[in-house]
C-alpha positions as a Markdown table, in Angstrom:
| # | Residue | x | y | z |
|---|---|---|---|---|
| 1 | Unk | 42.3 | -203.0 | -15.2 |
| 2 | Unk | 45.1 | -201.3 | -13.5 |
| 3 | Unk | 44.2 | -198.9 | -10.6 |
| 4 | Unk | 45.9 | -195.5 | -11.5 |
| 5 | Unk | 45.0 | -193.7 | -8.2 |
| 6 | Unk | 47.9 | -192.3 | -6.3 |
| 7 | Unk | 49.1 | -194.4 | -3.5 |
| 8 | Unk | 47.9 | -193.5 | -0.1 |
| 9 | Unk | 50.6 | -192.8 | 2.5 |
| 10 | Unk | 49.7 | -193.7 | 6.0 |
| 11 | Unk | 51.1 | -191.7 | 8.9 |
| 12 | Unk | 51.0 | -193.3 | 12.3 |
| 13 | Unk | 50.2 | -191.6 | 15.6 |
| 14 | Unk | 53.8 | -191.5 | 16.6 |
| 15 | Unk | 54.8 | -189.7 | 13.4 |
| 16 | Unk | 52.0 | -187.2 | 13.8 |
| 17 | Unk | 53.2 | -186.4 | 17.4 |
| 18 | Unk | 56.8 | -185.9 | 16.3 |
| 19 | Unk | 55.8 | -183.6 | 13.5 |
| 20 | Unk | 53.6 | -181.5 | 15.7 |
| 21 | Unk | 56.2 | -181.1 | 18.4 |
| 22 | Unk | 58.9 | -179.9 | 16.1 |
| 23 | Unk | 58.9 | -176.2 | 17.3 |
| 24 | Unk | 62.5 | -175.3 | 16.3 |
| 25 | Unk | 61.3 | -172.3 | 14.2 |
| 26 | Unk | 59.2 | -170.9 | 17.0 |
| 27 | Unk | 62.0 | -171.4 | 19.5 |
| 28 | Unk | 64.4 | -169.3 | 17.4 |
| 29 | Unk | 61.9 | -166.5 | 17.3 |
| 30 | Unk | 61.3 | -166.6 | 21.0 |
| 31 | Unk | 65.0 | -166.7 | 21.7 |
| 32 | Unk | 65.7 | -163.7 | 19.5 |
| 33 | Unk | 62.9 | -161.7 | 21.2 |
| 34 | Unk | 64.3 | -162.5 | 24.6 |
| 35 | Unk | 67.9 | -161.7 | 23.7 |
| 36 | Unk | 66.8 | -158.4 | 22.0 |
| 37 | Unk | 64.7 | -157.5 | 25.1 |
| 38 | Unk | 67.6 | -158.2 | 27.4 |
| 39 | Unk | 70.0 | -156.1 | 25.4 |
| 40 | Unk | 67.5 | -153.3 | 25.2 |
| 41 | Unk | 66.8 | -153.3 | 28.9 |
| 42 | Unk | 70.5 | -153.5 | 29.7 |
| 43 | Unk | 71.4 | -150.6 | 27.4 |
| 44 | Unk | 68.5 | -148.5 | 28.7 |
| 45 | Unk | 69.5 | -149.1 | 32.4 |
| 46 | Unk | 73.1 | -148.3 | 31.8 |
| 47 | Unk | 72.2 | -145.2 | 29.8 |
| 48 | Unk | 69.7 | -144.0 | 32.5 |
| 49 | Unk | 72.1 | -144.6 | 35.4 |
| 50 | Unk | 75.1 | -143.3 | 33.5 |
| 51 | Unk | 73.3 | -140.0 | 32.5 |
| 52 | Unk | 72.1 | -139.5 | 36.1 |
| 53 | Unk | 75.5 | -140.1 | 37.5 |
| 54 | Unk | 77.1 | -137.8 | 34.9 |
| 55 | Unk | 74.6 | -135.0 | 35.7 |
| 56 | Unk | 75.2 | -135.4 | 39.4 |
| 57 | Unk | 79.0 | -135.2 | 38.8 |
| 58 | Unk | 78.6 | -132.1 | 36.6 |
| 59 | Unk | 76.4 | -130.4 | 39.2 |
| 60 | Unk | 78.9 | -131.2 | 42.0 |
| 61 | Unk | 81.7 | -129.8 | 39.8 |
| 62 | Unk | 79.8 | -126.6 | 39.1 |
| 63 | Unk | 79.3 | -126.1 | 42.9 |
| 64 | Unk | 83.0 | -126.9 | 43.6 |
| 65 | Unk | 84.0 | -124.2 | 41.0 |
| 66 | Unk | 81.8 | -121.7 | 42.7 |
| 67 | Unk | 83.3 | -122.6 | 46.1 |
| 68 | Unk | 86.8 | -122.0 | 44.7 |
| 69 | Unk | 85.7 | -118.7 | 43.4 |
| 70 | Unk | 84.4 | -117.7 | 46.8 |
| 71 | Unk | 87.7 | -118.7 | 48.3 |
| 72 | Unk | 89.4 | -116.3 | 45.8 |
| 73 | Unk | 86.8 | -113.6 | 46.6 |
| 74 | Unk | 87.5 | -114.0 | 50.3 |
| 75 | Unk | 91.3 | -113.6 | 49.7 |
| 76 | Unk | 90.7 | -110.6 | 47.5 |
| 77 | Unk | 88.6 | -108.9 | 50.2 |
| 78 | Unk | 91.4 | -109.6 | 52.7 |
| 79 | Unk | 94.0 | -108.2 | 50.3 |
| 80 | Unk | 92.0 | -105.0 | 49.9 |
| 81 | Unk | 91.8 | -104.8 | 53.7 |
| 82 | Unk | 95.4 | -105.6 | 54.5 |
| 83 | Unk | 97.3 | -103.9 | 51.6 |
| 84 | Unk | 95.0 | -101.1 | 50.7 |
| 85 | Unk | 94.6 | -102.2 | 47.1 |
| 86 | Unk | 92.1 | -100.0 | 45.2 |
| 87 | Unk | 90.3 | -103.0 | 43.7 |
| 88 | Unk | 90.4 | -106.7 | 43.1 |
| 89 | Unk | 88.2 | -108.9 | 40.9 |
| 90 | Unk | 86.9 | -112.5 | 40.9 |
| 91 | Unk | 85.3 | -114.4 | 38.1 |
| 92 | Unk | 82.4 | -116.8 | 38.8 |
| 93 | Unk | 80.8 | -119.1 | 36.2 |
| 94 | Unk | 77.1 | -119.1 | 37.1 |
| 95 | Unk | 76.1 | -122.2 | 35.1 |
| 96 | Unk | 72.4 | -121.4 | 35.4 |
| 97 | Unk | 72.7 | -120.1 | 39.0 |
| 98 | Unk | 72.1 | -116.6 | 40.4 |
| 99 | Unk | 74.6 | -114.3 | 42.1 |
| 100 | Unk | 73.2 | -111.4 | 44.1 |
| 101 | Unk | 73.7 | -108.9 | 46.9 |
| 102 | Unk | 70.9 | -109.9 | 49.2 |
| 103 | Unk | 69.1 | -108.1 | 52.0 |
| 104 | Unk | 71.2 | -106.6 | 54.8 |
| 105 | Unk | 72.2 | -108.5 | 57.9 |
| 106 | Unk | 73.0 | -106.8 | 61.2 |
| 107 | Unk | 75.9 | -106.9 | 63.7 |
| 108 | Unk | 75.6 | -105.2 | 67.1 |
| 109 | Unk | 77.7 | -104.9 | 70.2 |
| 110 | Unk | 75.5 | -104.8 | 73.4 |
| 111 | Unk | 76.3 | -104.3 | 77.0 |
| 112 | Unk | 75.1 | -106.4 | 80.0 |
| 113 | Unk | 71.7 | -104.6 | 80.1 |
| 114 | Unk | 71.1 | -105.2 | 76.4 |
| 115 | Unk | 71.8 | -101.6 | 75.4 |
| 116 | Unk | 73.4 | -100.9 | 72.0 |
| 117 | Unk | 77.1 | -99.9 | 72.2 |
| 118 | Unk | 78.0 | -97.7 | 69.3 |
| 119 | Unk | 75.8 | -98.3 | 66.3 |
| 120 | Unk | 74.4 | -101.2 | 64.4 |
| 121 | Unk | 76.5 | -102.4 | 61.4 |
| 122 | Unk | 74.3 | -103.4 | 58.5 |
| 123 | Unk | 75.8 | -105.2 | 55.5 |
| 124 | Unk | 74.7 | -107.0 | 52.4 |
| 125 | Unk | 75.6 | -110.7 | 51.7 |
| 126 | Unk | 77.1 | -111.9 | 48.4 |
| 127 | Unk | 75.0 | -115.0 | 47.6 |
| 128 | Unk | 75.1 | -117.6 | 44.9 |
| 129 | Unk | 72.0 | -119.9 | 44.5 |
| 130 | Unk | 71.4 | -122.9 | 42.3 |
| 131 | Unk | 68.5 | -125.1 | 43.2 |
| 132 | Unk | 68.9 | -126.0 | 46.9 |
| 133 | Unk | 72.5 | -125.0 | 47.0 |
| 134 | Unk | 73.5 | -121.7 | 48.5 |
| 135 | Unk | 77.0 | -120.2 | 48.9 |
| 136 | Unk | 77.2 | -116.8 | 50.7 |
| 137 | Unk | 79.8 | -114.4 | 52.0 |
| 138 | Unk | 78.9 | -112.1 | 54.9 |
| 139 | Unk | 80.7 | -110.2 | 57.6 |
| 140 | Unk | 84.1 | -111.7 | 56.8 |
| 141 | Unk | 83.0 | -115.4 | 56.6 |
| 142 | Unk | 81.5 | -117.5 | 53.8 |
| 143 | Unk | 79.0 | -120.4 | 54.0 |
| 144 | Unk | 77.7 | -123.4 | 52.1 |
| 145 | Unk | 74.1 | -124.3 | 52.5 |
| 146 | Unk | 72.1 | -127.2 | 51.0 |
| 147 | Unk | 68.5 | -126.6 | 51.9 |
| 148 | Unk | 68.4 | -128.2 | 55.3 |
| 149 | Unk | 71.4 | -126.5 | 56.9 |
| 150 | Unk | 74.7 | -124.6 | 56.3 |
| 151 | Unk | 78.3 | -124.9 | 57.3 |
| 152 | Unk | 80.9 | -122.1 | 57.7 |
| 153 | Unk | 83.7 | -122.7 | 55.2 |
| 154 | Unk | 85.9 | -119.7 | 56.0 |
| 155 | Unk | 85.9 | -118.1 | 59.4 |
| 156 | Unk | 86.0 | -114.3 | 60.2 |
| 157 | Unk | 89.1 | -112.8 | 61.7 |
| 158 | Unk | 87.8 | -112.4 | 65.2 |
| 159 | Unk | 90.5 | -112.4 | 67.9 |
| 160 | Unk | 89.9 | -112.7 | 71.7 |
| 161 | Unk | 92.7 | -113.2 | 74.2 |
| 162 | Unk | 94.1 | -111.6 | 77.4 |
| 163 | Unk | 91.1 | -109.5 | 78.2 |
| 164 | Unk | 90.9 | -108.0 | 74.8 |
| 165 | Unk | 88.6 | -108.8 | 71.8 |
| 166 | Unk | 89.0 | -107.4 | 68.3 |
| 167 | Unk | 86.0 | -107.7 | 65.9 |
| 168 | Unk | 86.8 | -106.6 | 62.3 |
| 169 | Unk | 83.4 | -106.5 | 60.5 |
| 170 | Unk | 83.5 | -106.6 | 56.7 |
| 171 | Unk | 80.5 | -104.8 | 55.2 |
| 172 | Unk | 79.6 | -105.1 | 51.5 |
| 173 | Unk | 77.8 | -102.3 | 49.6 |
| 174 | Unk | 76.4 | -102.8 | 46.0 |
| 175 | Unk | 77.3 | -100.6 | 43.2 |
| 176 | Unk | 75.2 | -101.1 | 40.0 |
| 177 | Unk | 73.4 | -104.3 | 39.5 |
| 178 | Unk | 72.5 | -106.3 | 42.5 |
| 179 | Unk | 71.4 | -109.5 | 40.8 |
| 180 | Unk | 72.8 | -111.4 | 37.8 |
| 181 | Unk | 71.3 | -114.6 | 36.4 |
| 182 | Unk | 72.8 | -116.2 | 33.3 |
| 183 | Unk | 74.8 | -119.1 | 31.9 |
| 184 | Unk | 78.1 | -117.2 | 31.4 |
| 185 | Unk | 80.7 | -115.7 | 33.7 |
| 186 | Unk | 80.3 | -112.8 | 36.0 |
| 187 | Unk | 83.1 | -110.6 | 37.2 |
| 188 | Unk | 82.9 | -109.5 | 40.9 |
| 189 | Unk | 84.9 | -106.4 | 41.5 |
| 190 | Unk | 85.7 | -105.4 | 45.1 |
| 191 | Unk | 86.6 | -101.7 | 45.6 |
| 192 | Unk | 87.8 | -100.1 | 48.8 |
| 193 | Unk | 85.1 | -97.7 | 50.1 |
| 194 | Unk | 87.2 | -96.3 | 52.9 |
| 195 | Unk | 90.0 | -97.2 | 55.3 |
| 196 | Unk | 88.9 | -99.4 | 58.2 |
| 197 | Unk | 87.3 | -97.2 | 60.9 |
| 198 | Unk | 87.3 | -97.9 | 64.6 |
| 199 | Unk | 83.6 | -97.8 | 65.3 |
| 200 | Unk | 83.7 | -98.4 | 69.0 |
| 201 | Unk | 86.2 | -99.0 | 71.8 |
| 202 | Unk | 84.2 | -100.5 | 74.7 |
| 203 | Unk | 85.7 | -100.6 | 78.1 |
| 204 | Unk | 84.2 | -102.9 | 80.8 |
| 205 | Unk | 85.8 | -100.8 | 83.5 |
| 206 | Unk | 83.5 | -97.9 | 82.5 |
| 207 | Unk | 80.5 | -100.0 | 83.5 |
| 208 | Unk | 79.8 | -100.9 | 79.9 |
| 209 | Unk | 80.5 | -104.6 | 80.2 |
| 210 | Unk | 80.3 | -107.5 | 80.0 |
| 211 | Unk | 79.5 | -107.5 | 76.3 |
| 212 | Unk | 77.6 | -109.6 | 73.8 |
| 213 | Unk | 77.9 | -109.7 | 70.1 |
| 214 | Unk | 74.5 | -110.0 | 68.3 |
| 215 | Unk | 74.4 | -111.2 | 64.7 |
| 216 | Unk | 71.3 | -111.4 | 62.6 |
| 217 | Unk | 71.8 | -113.8 | 59.8 |
| 218 | Unk | 70.1 | -116.6 | 57.8 |
| 219 | Unk | 73.3 | -118.6 | 58.8 |
| 220 | Unk | 72.8 | -118.2 | 62.5 |
| 221 | Unk | 73.2 | -121.9 | 63.2 |
| 222 | Unk | 76.6 | -121.9 | 61.5 |
| 223 | Unk | 77.6 | -118.7 | 63.4 |
| 224 | Unk | 76.5 | -120.5 | 66.6 |
| 225 | Unk | 78.8 | -123.5 | 66.0 |
| 226 | Unk | 81.6 | -121.1 | 65.2 |
| 227 | Unk | 81.3 | -119.4 | 68.6 |
| 228 | Unk | 81.0 | -122.7 | 70.4 |
| 229 | Unk | 84.4 | -123.9 | 69.0 |
| 230 | Unk | 86.3 | -120.6 | 69.1 |
| 231 | Unk | 88.3 | -119.6 | 72.1 |
| 232 | Unk | 87.2 | -116.3 | 73.8 |
| 233 | Unk | 83.5 | -116.7 | 72.9 |
| 234 | Unk | 80.5 | -118.6 | 74.3 |
| 235 | Unk | 76.9 | -118.7 | 73.2 |
| 236 | Unk | 74.4 | -116.8 | 75.1 |
| 237 | Unk | 71.7 | -119.4 | 75.0 |
| 238 | Unk | 69.1 | -117.2 | 76.7 |
| 239 | Unk | 69.2 | -114.6 | 73.9 |
| 240 | Unk | 70.1 | -116.9 | 70.9 |
| 241 | Unk | 67.2 | -117.8 | 68.6 |
| 242 | Unk | 68.5 | -119.5 | 65.5 |
| 243 | Unk | 65.0 | -120.2 | 64.3 |
| 244 | Unk | 64.6 | -116.4 | 63.9 |
| 245 | Unk | 68.1 | -115.9 | 62.5 |
| 246 | Unk | 69.6 | -114.5 | 65.7 |
| 247 | Unk | 72.8 | -115.7 | 67.4 |
| 248 | Unk | 74.3 | -114.0 | 70.5 |
| 249 | Unk | 77.9 | -114.6 | 71.6 |
| 250 | Unk | 79.2 | -113.6 | 75.0 |
| 251 | Unk | 82.7 | -112.1 | 74.8 |
| 252 | Unk | 84.8 | -113.8 | 77.4 |
| 253 | Unk | 87.7 | -111.4 | 77.0 |
| 254 | Unk | 85.7 | -108.2 | 77.2 |
| 255 | Unk | 87.8 | -105.9 | 79.3 |
| 256 | Unk | 88.4 | -104.0 | 76.1 |
| 257 | Unk | 86.5 | -104.5 | 72.8 |
| 258 | Unk | 87.5 | -103.0 | 69.5 |
| 259 | Unk | 84.9 | -103.1 | 66.7 |
| 260 | Unk | 86.4 | -102.2 | 63.3 |
| 261 | Unk | 84.1 | -101.2 | 60.4 |
| 262 | Unk | 85.7 | -102.2 | 57.1 |
| 263 | Unk | 83.4 | -101.2 | 54.2 |
| 264 | Unk | 83.9 | -102.3 | 50.6 |
| 265 | Unk | 82.0 | -101.7 | 47.4 |
| 266 | Unk | 81.0 | -104.7 | 45.2 |
| 267 | Unk | 80.2 | -104.5 | 41.4 |
| 268 | Unk | 78.7 | -107.3 | 39.4 |
| 269 | Unk | 79.8 | -107.1 | 35.8 |
| 270 | Unk | 78.5 | -109.2 | 33.0 |
């Protein structure tokens, strides 16, 4: 009788091993996952670094725009001083920052015994703040601060030579709003309050001198560096205390000292 069972196929050990080790399908999946992960990580890294760099660039550009606006403001104040223009205006894009006329700072002329000569000249500061960045105008100079310190970007028009010192003090007075915080643009209008007035003529020959100029300011360290590098002034280290916002400059040309009070009104318009 014929055996009708299906023939048995024998598979040797070598053939079993070759079949079991054929992982081409698994290798394709693993390769795809690795490539996909690498592409995802690369795109994520580039995106994160690129966004951070872009944000830093935008923040730096915003601050640079404000600095340029303060340059214009400084020029406008000088034009009002020099030419007697009734008013000048400057536009500043706040971009989330704040512009304000902050608490008064004081400027005083004192004699050798520390007595006040004339009167104390108090003034507001025009200040822009955004995060740790501060840009401020006070007493004829403007400053840039970044949390840990500040530098003077525009110097006052102090002149000292040949035994004579002239100190034009620019004082700001607020009219209307004193603080504006928004995303848009603010117009800063400078208006002449009065013609510059000669507050005091100090004469060392009348036993008033020698003289020191006292400035109370949150930017005392920047004022100190200004007096160190400027001819006709030297820092009175015994009286200067920058930790408490006080800098004292000795007037080397103090035979005659002129202190001019130049007051201007400032409006912040939305």
